[in-house]
């Protein structure tokens, strides 16, 4: 997931799937999410990162919402006239043929395959794992323009000047599946980060115009929206702790009420605080964080931040990083905040045992 304050959607981080551990839990959006922040090493994630804001930069693969980019996508292999899909292949115009030699987009180096023929990781058409067919959505406007622009299911560049028109066309599609999410099937990929941001914003601004599949991820509350984007990266880079800046706790939007500006960890109720401590414990036991002041400067280590989302008067949401002291009652972990002072010119924010 890529964060920028040019992105205005709520819930910009995948929620904690508490329901997978406890099926009685339905309000997953009200729980904190956890992960790792990569900021100072972001140049390690993208080819030619220094020029990523150039309109001509086209090396990436970006989805403006959840997309199943590396587990349910088929890569078009033009020279072979076929799709490489999870567990098999599909030649153009023919049915799926099972073949363990094929795995889909998740096994290729990440990047736009039109910029480098050896790339293609994450860049592909959505695949129905039950029916074993490509189920990427099509919808044509009066000029014959489709949502996708080619066999690889890249977004049609004709909408590049106004992604709101793409969303309006997508909203007309009523081809719903009983086992695949409508938005995941509909979303296509773009090769430029600015296009992703613009499309992500238009999907959010026009959310009343299109109907997602009713499921755990949808609801009537404002924060119950799949507001995160999906950007595939190489696992070896993402899993390298030397690229991590900090462990992050992402609060639900406006967890304390109001517009979210005053959100703090204490606004999580007892059940959600306990779950957050459990999740911190998972990172601790797996070695993804090391607890205590001795590990502030190591990676993995104990350094941590909190992220909250607050909204303006136009219902645009923004991400804000901060730190606080947090000592939840009867829990094993706490957050320690040492403010910058004359005697401590760096300060610190880290996870410690309570």
PDB file of N, CA, C and O in Angstrom, residues 3 13 46 50 53 63 82 105 118 197 203 210 260 270 290 300 312 318 328:
ATOM      1  N   UNK A   3       1.062   5.334   0.492  1.00  0.00           N
ATOM      2  CA  UNK A   3       0.372   6.458   1.120  1.00  0.00           C
ATOM      3  C   UNK A   3       0.909   7.775   0.593  1.00  0.00           C
ATOM      4  O   UNK A   3       2.116   7.946   0.399  1.00  0.00           O
ATOM      5  N   UNK A  13      -5.491   1.472   4.700  1.00  0.00           N
ATOM      6  CA  UNK A  13      -4.686   0.302   5.043  1.00  0.00           C
ATOM      7  C   UNK A  13      -5.611  -0.889   5.230  1.00  0.00           C
ATOM      8  O   UNK A  13      -6.698  -0.764   5.804  1.00  0.00           O
ATOM      9  N   UNK A  46      11.325   1.063  -6.280  1.00  0.00           N
ATOM     10  CA  UNK A  46      10.941   1.418  -7.641  1.00  0.00           C
ATOM     11  C   UNK A  46      12.165   1.626  -8.528  1.00  0.00           C
ATOM     12  O   UNK A  46      13.153   2.229  -8.102  1.00  0.00           O
ATOM     13  N   UNK A  50      13.976   8.341  -8.760  1.00  0.00           N
ATOM     14  CA  UNK A  50      14.199   9.787  -8.768  1.00  0.00           C
ATOM     15  C   UNK A  50      13.337  10.500  -9.802  1.00  0.00           C
ATOM     16  O   UNK A  50      13.084  11.705  -9.685  1.00  0.00           O
ATOM     17  N   UNK A  53       7.940  11.010 -10.580  1.00  0.00           N
ATOM     18  CA  UNK A  53       6.872  11.991 -10.782  1.00  0.00           C
ATOM     19  C   UNK A  53       6.856  12.567 -12.193  1.00  0.00           C
ATOM     20  O   UNK A  53       5.989  13.380 -12.524  1.00  0.00           O
ATOM     21  N   UNK A  63      -2.354  -0.393  -8.773  1.00  0.00           N
ATOM     22  CA  UNK A  63      -3.805  -0.577  -8.758  1.00  0.00           C
ATOM     23  C   UNK A  63      -4.410   0.419  -7.776  1.00  0.00           C
ATOM     24  O   UNK A  63      -3.925   0.559  -6.646  1.00  0.00           O
ATOM     25  N   UNK A  82      -0.769 -16.384 -25.075  1.00  0.00           N
ATOM     26  CA  UNK A  82      -1.494 -17.026 -23.977  1.00  0.00           C
ATOM     27  C   UNK A  82      -1.301 -16.259 -22.677  1.00  0.00           C
ATOM     28  O   UNK A  82      -0.436 -15.384 -22.556  1.00  0.00           O
ATOM     29  N   UNK A 105       0.823 -13.983 -12.238  1.00  0.00           N
ATOM     30  CA  UNK A 105       1.666 -12.788 -12.192  1.00  0.00           C
ATOM     31  C   UNK A 105       2.618 -12.744 -11.004  1.00  0.00           C
ATOM     32  O   UNK A 105       3.584 -11.986 -11.011  1.00  0.00           O
ATOM     33  N   UNK A 118      10.951  -8.660 -19.469  1.00  0.00           N
ATOM     34  CA  UNK A 118      11.179  -9.664 -18.428  1.00  0.00           C
ATOM     35  C   UNK A 118      10.358  -9.386 -17.174  1.00  0.00           C
ATOM     36  O   UNK A 118      10.320 -10.209 -16.262  1.00  0.00           O
ATOM     37  N   UNK A 197      -3.155   7.494  -8.232  1.00  0.00           N
ATOM     38  CA  UNK A 197      -3.703   8.417  -7.242  1.00  0.00           C
ATOM     39  C   UNK A 197      -4.993   9.045  -7.749  1.00  0.00           C
ATOM     40  O   UNK A 197      -6.003   9.120  -7.028  1.00  0.00           O
ATOM     41  N   UNK A 203     -12.526   6.928  -7.565  1.00  0.00           N
ATOM     42  CA  UNK A 203     -13.304   5.806  -7.036  1.00  0.00           C
ATOM     43  C   UNK A 203     -13.933   6.179  -5.696  1.00  0.00           C
ATOM     44  O   UNK A 203     -15.082   5.824  -5.412  1.00  0.00           O
ATOM     45  N   UNK A 210     -21.226   3.614  -7.616  1.00  0.00           N
ATOM     46  CA  UNK A 210     -20.982   2.209  -7.950  1.00  0.00           C
ATOM     47  C   UNK A 210     -21.139   1.362  -6.689  1.00  0.00           C
ATOM     48  O   UNK A 210     -20.902   1.826  -5.583  1.00  0.00           O
ATOM     49  N   UNK A 260     -11.565  13.028  13.419  1.00  0.00           N
ATOM     50  CA  UNK A 260     -10.378  12.196  13.544  1.00  0.00           C
ATOM     51  C   UNK A 260      -9.131  12.939  13.948  1.00  0.00           C
ATOM     52  O   UNK A 260      -8.089  12.324  14.195  1.00  0.00           O
ATOM     53  N   UNK A 270     -11.591  -1.943  25.125  1.00  0.00           N
ATOM     54  CA  UNK A 270     -10.776  -2.987  25.750  1.00  0.00           C
ATOM     55  C   UNK A 270     -10.532  -4.166  24.811  1.00  0.00           C
ATOM     56  O   UNK A 270      -9.414  -4.704  24.742  1.00  0.00           O
ATOM     57  N   UNK A 290      11.813  -6.040  17.518  1.00  0.00           N
ATOM     58  CA  UNK A 290      12.558  -6.381  18.727  1.00  0.00           C
ATOM     59  C   UNK A 290      12.172  -5.349  19.773  1.00  0.00           C
ATOM     60  O   UNK A 290      12.213  -4.144  19.504  1.00  0.00           O
ATOM     61  N   UNK A 300      15.516  -5.396  12.160  1.00  0.00           N
ATOM     62  CA  UNK A 300      14.304  -4.989  12.871  1.00  0.00           C
ATOM     63  C   UNK A 300      14.637  -4.442  14.246  1.00  0.00           C
ATOM     64  O   UNK A 300      15.701  -4.703  14.797  1.00  0.00           O
ATOM     65  N   UNK A 312     -11.301  16.551   6.222  1.00  0.00           N
ATOM     66  CA  UNK A 312     -11.620  17.969   6.154  1.00  0.00           C
ATOM     67  C   UNK A 312     -13.119  18.155   5.938  1.00  0.00           C
ATOM     68  O   UNK A 312     -13.898  17.189   5.977  1.00  0.00           O
ATOM     69  N   UNK A 318      -6.951  12.395   5.336  1.00  0.00           N
ATOM     70  CA  UNK A 318      -5.504  12.559   5.276  1.00  0.00           C
ATOM     71  C   UNK A 318      -4.850  11.679   6.338  1.00  0.00           C
ATOM     72  O   UNK A 318      -5.419  11.445   7.405  1.00  0.00           O
ATOM     73  N   UNK A 328      -1.570   0.528  28.129  1.00  0.00           N
ATOM     74  CA  UNK A 328      -2.879  -0.107  28.310  1.00  0.00           C
ATOM     75  C   UNK A 328      -2.889  -1.017  29.530  1.00  0.00           C
ATOM     76  O   UNK A 328      -1.914  -1.708  29.821  1.00  0.00           O
TER      77      UNK A 328
END
